[in-house]
Coordinates of C-alpha atoms in Angstrom, one line a residue:
M1 CA 56.6 6.5 133.6
A2 CA 55.1 7.2 130.0
H3 CA 58.2 7.5 127.3
L4 CA 57.8 9.5 124.1
P5 CA 55.6 8.4 121.7
R6 CA 57.4 5.6 119.0
T7 CA 57.2 4.9 115.7
P8 CA 56.6 0.8 114.6
T9 CA 60.4 0.6 113.7
R10 CA 61.3 1.5 117.1
T11 CA 60.6 -1.7 117.8
R12 CA 63.5 -3.1 115.9
T13 CA 65.8 -0.5 117.9
P14 CA 69.1 -2.0 119.3
P15 CA 69.6 -2.0 123.0
T16 CA 71.3 1.3 124.5
V17 CA 74.7 -0.8 124.9
A18 CA 74.6 -1.3 121.0
L19 CA 73.9 2.0 120.3
A20 CA 76.7 3.8 122.6
P21 CA 79.7 3.2 119.7
A22 CA 77.8 4.9 116.9
I23 CA 76.1 7.7 119.7
S24 CA 79.4 8.1 120.6
A25 CA 81.0 9.0 117.3
V26 CA 77.9 11.4 117.1
Q27 CA 78.7 13.1 119.8
K28 CA 82.1 13.5 119.1
R29 CA 81.2 14.3 115.5
T30 CA 78.4 16.8 117.6
L31 CA 80.9 18.5 119.3
T32 CA 83.9 18.8 117.1
V33 CA 80.9 20.8 114.6
L34 CA 80.1 23.0 117.7
L35 CA 83.2 24.0 118.8
I36 CA 84.2 25.5 115.5
S37 CA 80.8 27.8 115.5
Q38 CA 81.8 28.9 118.7
I39 CA 85.3 29.8 117.6
L40 CA 83.6 31.8 114.5
S41 CA 80.5 33.3 116.6
G42 CA 82.8 34.4 119.6
V43 CA 84.9 36.7 117.1
G44 CA 81.2 38.0 116.2
L45 CA 81.2 38.6 119.8
A46 CA 83.8 40.8 120.0
A47 CA 81.8 43.8 118.0
G48 CA 79.4 44.0 120.8
V49 CA 82.0 43.9 123.6
T50 CA 85.0 45.8 122.1
V51 CA 83.2 49.3 119.8
A52 CA 79.2 49.7 120.2
G53 CA 79.7 51.9 122.9
L54 CA 82.1 54.1 121.5
L55 CA 79.9 54.1 118.0
A56 CA 77.0 54.9 119.9
G57 CA 78.9 57.3 121.4
Q58 CA 79.9 59.0 118.1
M59 CA 76.8 58.8 116.0
L60 CA 74.7 60.3 119.2
H61 CA 77.4 62.9 120.4
N62 CA 76.6 62.0 124.2
T63 CA 79.0 59.7 125.8
S64 CA 76.1 59.3 129.0
L65 CA 74.2 57.1 126.2
S66 CA 77.5 54.5 125.4
G67 CA 75.8 52.5 127.9
L68 CA 72.6 51.8 125.4
P69 CA 74.2 49.9 123.1
I70 CA 74.4 47.0 125.9
A71 CA 70.9 47.1 126.8
L72 CA 70.0 46.9 123.7
L73 CA 71.8 43.6 123.0
T74 CA 70.7 42.6 127.0
A75 CA 67.1 43.0 125.4
G76 CA 67.7 41.6 122.3
S77 CA 69.7 38.3 123.8
A78 CA 66.6 38.1 126.0
G79 CA 64.1 38.1 123.4
A80 CA 66.0 35.4 121.0
A81 CA 66.0 33.1 123.8
V82 CA 62.6 32.2 123.9
I83 CA 62.2 32.3 120.0
I84 CA 65.3 30.0 119.6
G85 CA 64.3 28.0 122.2
R86 CA 60.8 27.7 120.5
I87 CA 62.9 27.1 117.4
S88 CA 64.9 24.2 119.0
Q89 CA 62.3 22.6 120.6
R90 CA 60.0 21.8 117.5
H91 CA 62.9 21.6 115.1
G92 CA 65.9 20.6 116.3
R93 CA 68.9 22.5 117.9
R94 CA 70.5 23.0 113.7
P95 CA 67.8 25.4 112.5
G96 CA 67.3 27.3 116.1
L97 CA 70.8 28.0 116.6
A98 CA 71.7 28.9 112.9
A99 CA 68.9 31.6 112.9
G100 CA 70.0 33.4 115.9
Y101 CA 73.5 33.7 113.7
L102 CA 71.8 34.5 111.2
S103 CA 70.1 37.5 113.0
G104 CA 73.3 38.3 114.6
A105 CA 74.8 38.3 111.1
L106 CA 71.9 40.8 109.9
G107 CA 72.3 42.4 113.1
G108 CA 75.8 43.3 112.7
A109 CA 75.2 44.5 108.8
G110 CA 72.5 46.8 109.9
V111 CA 75.0 48.4 112.2
V112 CA 77.6 49.0 109.1
V113 CA 74.9 50.4 107.3
A114 CA 73.5 52.4 110.6
A115 CA 77.0 54.1 110.9
A116 CA 77.0 55.0 107.0
L117 CA 73.9 56.6 107.0
A118 CA 74.2 58.4 110.6
S119 CA 70.6 56.5 111.4
P120 CA 70.3 56.1 115.3
T121 CA 67.4 54.5 114.8
L122 CA 68.5 51.9 112.5
L123 CA 71.4 51.4 114.8
F124 CA 69.2 50.6 117.8
I125 CA 67.2 48.0 116.0
S126 CA 70.6 46.7 114.5
L127 CA 72.1 46.4 117.6
F128 CA 68.8 44.3 119.3
L129 CA 69.2 42.1 116.5
Y130 CA 72.9 41.5 116.9
G131 CA 71.6 40.4 120.4
A132 CA 70.6 37.1 119.0
G133 CA 73.8 35.9 118.3
T134 CA 74.8 36.4 121.5
T135 CA 71.8 34.2 122.2
S136 CA 73.0 31.4 120.1
N137 CA 76.4 31.3 121.5
L138 CA 75.6 31.0 125.0
Q139 CA 72.3 28.0 123.9
A140 CA 74.7 26.2 122.2
R141 CA 76.2 25.0 125.5
Y142 CA 73.0 23.1 125.7
A143 CA 73.8 21.1 122.2
G144 CA 76.7 19.7 123.2
A145 CA 75.0 18.0 126.4
D146 CA 72.0 16.4 124.1
L147 CA 73.6 13.4 123.4
A148 CA 76.1 13.1 126.1
T149 CA 75.5 10.5 128.7
P150 CA 74.4 12.3 132.2
H151 CA 77.5 11.3 133.9
E152 CA 79.1 13.5 131.0
R153 CA 76.7 16.3 130.4
A154 CA 78.8 18.8 132.5
R155 CA 82.0 17.8 130.6
A156 CA 80.4 18.3 127.3
T157 CA 78.6 21.7 127.7
S158 CA 81.9 22.8 129.6
T159 CA 83.8 21.9 126.4
V160 CA 81.5 24.0 124.3
I161 CA 82.2 26.7 126.1
V162 CA 85.7 27.1 126.1
A163 CA 85.8 27.0 122.3
T164 CA 84.3 30.6 122.5
T165 CA 87.7 31.8 124.2
A166 CA 89.9 31.5 120.9
G167 CA 87.0 34.1 119.4
G168 CA 86.8 36.2 121.9
I169 CA 90.6 36.6 122.1
A170 CA 91.2 36.5 118.4
G171 CA 88.4 39.6 118.0
P172 CA 89.3 42.3 119.8
L173 CA 92.8 41.5 118.9
L174 CA 91.2 42.5 115.1
A175 CA 90.1 45.8 115.9
T176 CA 92.8 47.5 114.1
P177 CA 93.2 45.8 111.0
T178 CA 89.1 45.7 110.2
G179 CA 89.2 49.7 111.1
H180 CA 91.7 50.3 108.2
L181 CA 89.4 48.0 106.1
A182 CA 86.4 49.6 107.0
T183 CA 87.8 53.2 106.2
A184 CA 89.7 52.1 102.8
L185 CA 85.8 50.9 102.4
H186 CA 85.0 55.0 103.0
L187 CA 83.4 53.8 106.0
P188 CA 83.2 54.5 109.9
E189 CA 86.7 52.8 111.1
L190 CA 84.4 51.2 114.0
T191 CA 82.2 49.7 111.9
G192 CA 85.6 47.6 111.0
L193 CA 84.6 45.2 113.4
F194 CA 81.0 44.8 112.9
L195 CA 81.9 43.7 109.3
L196 CA 83.9 40.8 110.8
S197 CA 81.3 39.9 113.1
T198 CA 78.7 39.9 110.1
I199 CA 81.1 37.2 108.3
A200 CA 82.0 35.6 111.5
F201 CA 78.1 34.9 112.6
T202 CA 77.2 34.1 108.8
L203 CA 80.3 31.4 108.5
A204 CA 78.5 29.9 112.1
A205 CA 75.2 29.8 110.9
L206 CA 76.6 27.5 107.5
T207 CA 78.5 25.7 109.9
L208 CA 75.3 24.4 112.0
L209 CA 73.4 24.2 108.9
V210 CA 75.9 21.8 106.8
W211 CA 77.3 19.7 108.9
L212 CA 75.1 19.7 112.3
R213 CA 73.2 16.3 111.2
P214 CA 72.2 14.5 112.5
D215 CA 70.3 17.1 114.8
P216 CA 71.9 16.1 118.1
L217 CA 68.4 17.2 120.5
L218 CA 66.1 15.0 117.4
L219 CA 68.1 12.1 117.6
A220 CA 68.6 12.0 121.6
R221 CA 64.5 12.0 121.6
T222 CA 64.8 8.6 119.3
L223 CA 66.8 6.8 122.1
P224 CA 65.5 4.8 124.7
A225 CA 65.0 7.3 128.2
T226 CA 67.1 7.4 130.6
S227 CA 65.2 7.2 134.0
D228 CA 66.3 10.8 134.8
E229 CA 64.7 11.5 131.8
S230 CA 61.6 9.4 132.1
A231 CA 59.1 11.6 131.8
P232 CA 55.4 12.0 130.3
A233 CA 55.2 13.2 127.0
S234 CA 53.7 16.6 127.6
T235 CA 54.9 19.8 126.7
S236 CA 54.1 22.2 129.5
V237 CA 56.8 23.9 131.4
R238 CA 57.4 22.6 134.6
F239 CA 59.8 24.1 137.3
G240 CA 60.7 21.5 139.8
P241 CA 62.6 21.9 142.9
G242 CA 66.1 20.7 140.8
L243 CA 65.3 23.0 138.3
L244 CA 65.0 25.9 140.2
V245 CA 68.1 25.1 141.7
G246 CA 70.1 25.5 138.4
V247 CA 68.1 28.5 137.3
V248 CA 69.5 30.4 141.1
V249 CA 72.7 28.7 140.5
L250 CA 72.8 30.7 136.4
V251 CA 71.0 34.0 138.1
L252 CA 72.8 34.4 140.6
S253 CA 76.2 34.1 138.6
Q254 CA 75.1 36.3 136.0
L255 CA 73.8 38.9 137.9
V256 CA 77.1 39.2 140.4
M257 CA 79.5 38.8 137.6
V258 CA 78.1 41.9 135.9
A259 CA 77.4 44.0 138.6
V260 CA 81.0 43.7 140.0
M261 CA 82.6 43.8 136.5
T262 CA 80.5 46.8 135.5
M263 CA 82.3 48.8 138.2
T264 CA 85.6 47.6 138.6
P265 CA 86.8 49.9 135.7
I266 CA 85.2 52.7 136.8
H267 CA 86.6 52.1 140.3
M268 CA 90.1 52.0 138.7
H269 CA 89.8 54.9 136.7
A270 CA 88.8 56.9 140.2
H271 CA 92.4 55.6 141.7
G272 CA 94.2 56.8 138.9
F273 CA 94.6 53.6 136.7
G274 CA 94.3 54.4 132.6
T275 CA 92.3 52.5 130.7
A276 CA 95.7 49.9 129.5
A277 CA 95.4 48.7 133.1
S278 CA 91.6 48.2 133.4
G279 CA 91.5 46.7 130.1
L280 CA 94.1 44.6 131.0
V281 CA 92.2 43.6 134.0
I282 CA 88.7 42.9 132.4
A283 CA 90.9 40.5 129.6
L284 CA 92.2 38.1 132.0
H285 CA 88.8 38.4 133.6
T286 CA 87.3 37.1 130.5
G287 CA 90.0 34.7 129.9
S288 CA 89.1 33.1 133.7
M289 CA 85.2 32.7 132.6
Y290 CA 85.8 30.4 129.8
L291 CA 89.4 28.8 130.1
P292 CA 88.5 26.7 133.5
S293 CA 85.0 25.5 132.3
P294 CA 87.1 21.8 131.2
L295 CA 87.6 21.8 134.6
A296 CA 84.3 23.1 135.9
G297 CA 82.8 20.5 134.0
R298 CA 84.8 17.5 135.4
L299 CA 84.3 18.6 139.1
V300 CA 80.9 18.8 138.4
D301 CA 80.4 15.2 136.8
R302 CA 82.9 14.1 139.5
F303 CA 81.5 15.3 142.7
G304 CA 78.0 16.7 141.8
A305 CA 76.3 19.5 140.7
T306 CA 75.0 19.8 144.5
A307 CA 78.7 20.3 145.5
M308 CA 79.7 22.5 143.0
S309 CA 77.0 24.6 143.6
M310 CA 78.7 25.4 147.1
V311 CA 81.7 25.9 145.2
T312 CA 80.2 28.4 142.8
A313 CA 78.8 30.6 145.7
G314 CA 81.9 30.3 147.7
T315 CA 84.2 31.8 144.7
L316 CA 82.0 34.5 144.4
L317 CA 82.0 35.3 147.9
A318 CA 85.6 34.9 148.0
A319 CA 85.9 37.5 144.3
G320 CA 83.9 39.4 146.5
V321 CA 85.4 39.9 149.6
V322 CA 88.5 39.9 147.5
A323 CA 87.7 42.9 145.7
A324 CA 86.3 45.1 148.8
L325 CA 89.3 44.4 150.8
A326 CA 91.6 45.6 147.7
P327 CA 93.2 48.7 148.1
G328 CA 92.7 51.3 145.4
H329 CA 95.9 51.4 143.8
S330 CA 96.5 47.7 144.1
L331 CA 96.6 46.0 140.5
T332 CA 97.4 42.6 141.5
L333 CA 94.8 42.4 144.4
I334 CA 92.4 43.9 142.3
T335 CA 93.2 41.5 139.2
L336 CA 92.6 38.7 141.6
A337 CA 89.3 39.5 142.7
L338 CA 87.9 39.6 138.9
V339 CA 89.6 36.7 138.2
L340 CA 88.2 34.8 140.7
L341 CA 85.1 36.7 139.8
G342 CA 85.5 35.0 136.4
V343 CA 85.9 31.6 137.5
G344 CA 83.1 32.0 139.8
W345 CA 80.7 32.6 137.0
S346 CA 82.7 29.5 134.9
F347 CA 81.7 27.2 137.6
G348 CA 78.1 29.2 137.7
L349 CA 77.6 28.5 134.3
V350 CA 78.6 24.6 134.3
T351 CA 76.8 23.5 137.2
G352 CA 73.8 26.0 137.1
S353 CA 73.2 24.3 133.0
A354 CA 74.4 20.6 134.1
I355 CA 71.1 20.7 136.9
V356 CA 68.7 22.4 134.1
T357 CA 69.7 19.8 131.5
N358 CA 69.5 16.6 133.9
S359 CA 66.0 18.3 135.6
T360 CA 64.5 18.4 132.2
P361 CA 62.9 15.8 130.7
L362 CA 63.4 16.0 126.9
A363 CA 60.0 17.1 125.9
T364 CA 60.2 20.0 126.7
R365 CA 63.9 20.6 127.6
A366 CA 64.8 23.1 124.5
K367 CA 61.7 25.5 125.6
V368 CA 62.9 25.2 128.7
Q369 CA 66.3 26.0 128.5
G370 CA 65.3 29.0 126.6
L371 CA 63.1 30.6 129.1
V372 CA 66.3 30.0 131.5
D373 CA 68.8 32.3 129.4
V374 CA 65.9 34.5 129.4
A375 CA 66.1 34.9 133.4
I376 CA 70.4 35.0 132.6
A377 CA 70.2 38.0 130.2
V378 CA 67.4 39.7 132.3
A379 CA 69.8 39.1 135.4
G380 CA 72.8 40.5 133.7
A381 CA 71.1 43.8 132.8
I382 CA 69.6 44.2 136.3
G383 CA 73.2 43.3 137.8
G384 CA 74.9 46.2 135.4
L385 CA 71.8 48.9 135.8
A386 CA 71.9 48.3 140.1
S387 CA 75.6 48.0 140.1
G388 CA 75.8 51.9 139.4
I389 CA 73.1 52.8 141.7
V390 CA 74.5 50.8 144.8
V391 CA 78.0 52.6 143.9
A392 CA 76.5 56.0 144.0
A393 CA 74.4 55.4 147.0
T394 CA 77.2 53.3 149.2
S395 CA 81.2 52.3 147.5
Y396 CA 82.5 49.8 145.5
P397 CA 83.7 47.7 148.6
A398 CA 80.3 47.5 149.3
L399 CA 78.9 45.9 146.3
A400 CA 81.4 43.8 145.9
V401 CA 80.8 42.4 149.5
L402 CA 76.8 42.5 148.9
C403 CA 77.0 40.7 146.0
G404 CA 79.3 38.1 147.1
A405 CA 77.1 37.5 149.9
I406 CA 74.0 37.0 148.3
A407 CA 75.2 34.5 146.3
F408 CA 76.9 32.4 148.9
V409 CA 73.4 32.7 150.8
A410 CA 71.3 32.5 148.4
A411 CA 72.3 29.2 146.6
P412 CA 72.9 27.0 149.4
A413 CA 69.8 28.0 150.5
A414 CA 68.0 27.1 147.2
V415 CA 69.5 23.6 147.6
V416 CA 68.4 22.8 151.4
A417 CA 65.3 24.2 149.6
A418 CA 65.2 21.6 147.4
R419 CA 65.6 18.9 149.5
K420 CA 63.3 19.7 151.8
S421 CA 60.6 19.7 149.2
S422 CA 61.5 16.5 147.3
A423 CA 61.5 14.7 150.9
R424 CA 58.1 16.1 151.0
A425 CA 57.0 14.9 147.9

């Protein structure tokens, strides 16, 4: 199969073995820079999750619209995924990811101005832009795998993902002091976290622009291609059976996680739990989404993505069954269900990302990854919107079992279909 075109100087390139130590050093530096930017962007994400709904409710004087910010963030995230993917494809990860973070910073600043001016229109536009920051945070996982060897890509991906945990935990804890800062500046108290997000996203962008050199994706294109990456230098996107498995795993993990997580606090409230209890459950759930990432990466690299696709499906099913069978008054079992849900999502994100990366040639990799993240964002939106409808028509246990069953059936089915397609080919 053809490789990407080479410049004349490529004839003097040392063999891969000789390049390995130098590339390994660049990969370590790349991961370090990405870890720093992920911690900063994790802080930036906190505002959207923690206070966006409350701020919208206050400004609109209508709590029924408090879910609108998440919808706007999701829409902004989906749109940004395509743009960041295309920028990365043409110019590298550094400008692509940095552009997303700067857009997120602009959105955060816009939210502060919108609140100060009591302008709902500016608020909506700003939240849409803010969603771009969440996209860069998610797509950074691909940058961690650009220079990794095929059998270490899942581990590299998981290393970048887990760094978000530190910022994600630190951000909400700063809600009170940043609120005091906003008040001192004669701004609405809830804008404090958005002030912090603006600074955090800006620093994340500057970190990448200054230190993410050489660009991992551009450097990867200059290296001798491995057998699994050798492909015609076409820029057209082809969704083969292997790639579709990765998309299915990622989409299912996101849909199931968002659907069950969205309705859990409401389910708990209906059974007499307060916001402190539901907040604790969601916090533990969030931790279980990111902290197991290194373990997931090692398991994928050791046992393969196919096996981990099955493990992901089984874990999500277990989460759904435990959530369905947990008595409404049992905080312990509800917490266990949400922890399993987070672990299943973590396994799915790392596994699916590894499949997508390994199934895509360098010529189209960033573009495809951007499109895949659009599908993830849409799946999250569908899961959030559909969950309320399903619970209203049936019950929370029915939703949990349905989501677990869909994952348990669809993920293995996609693997089997891909194997049959490969066999026919």
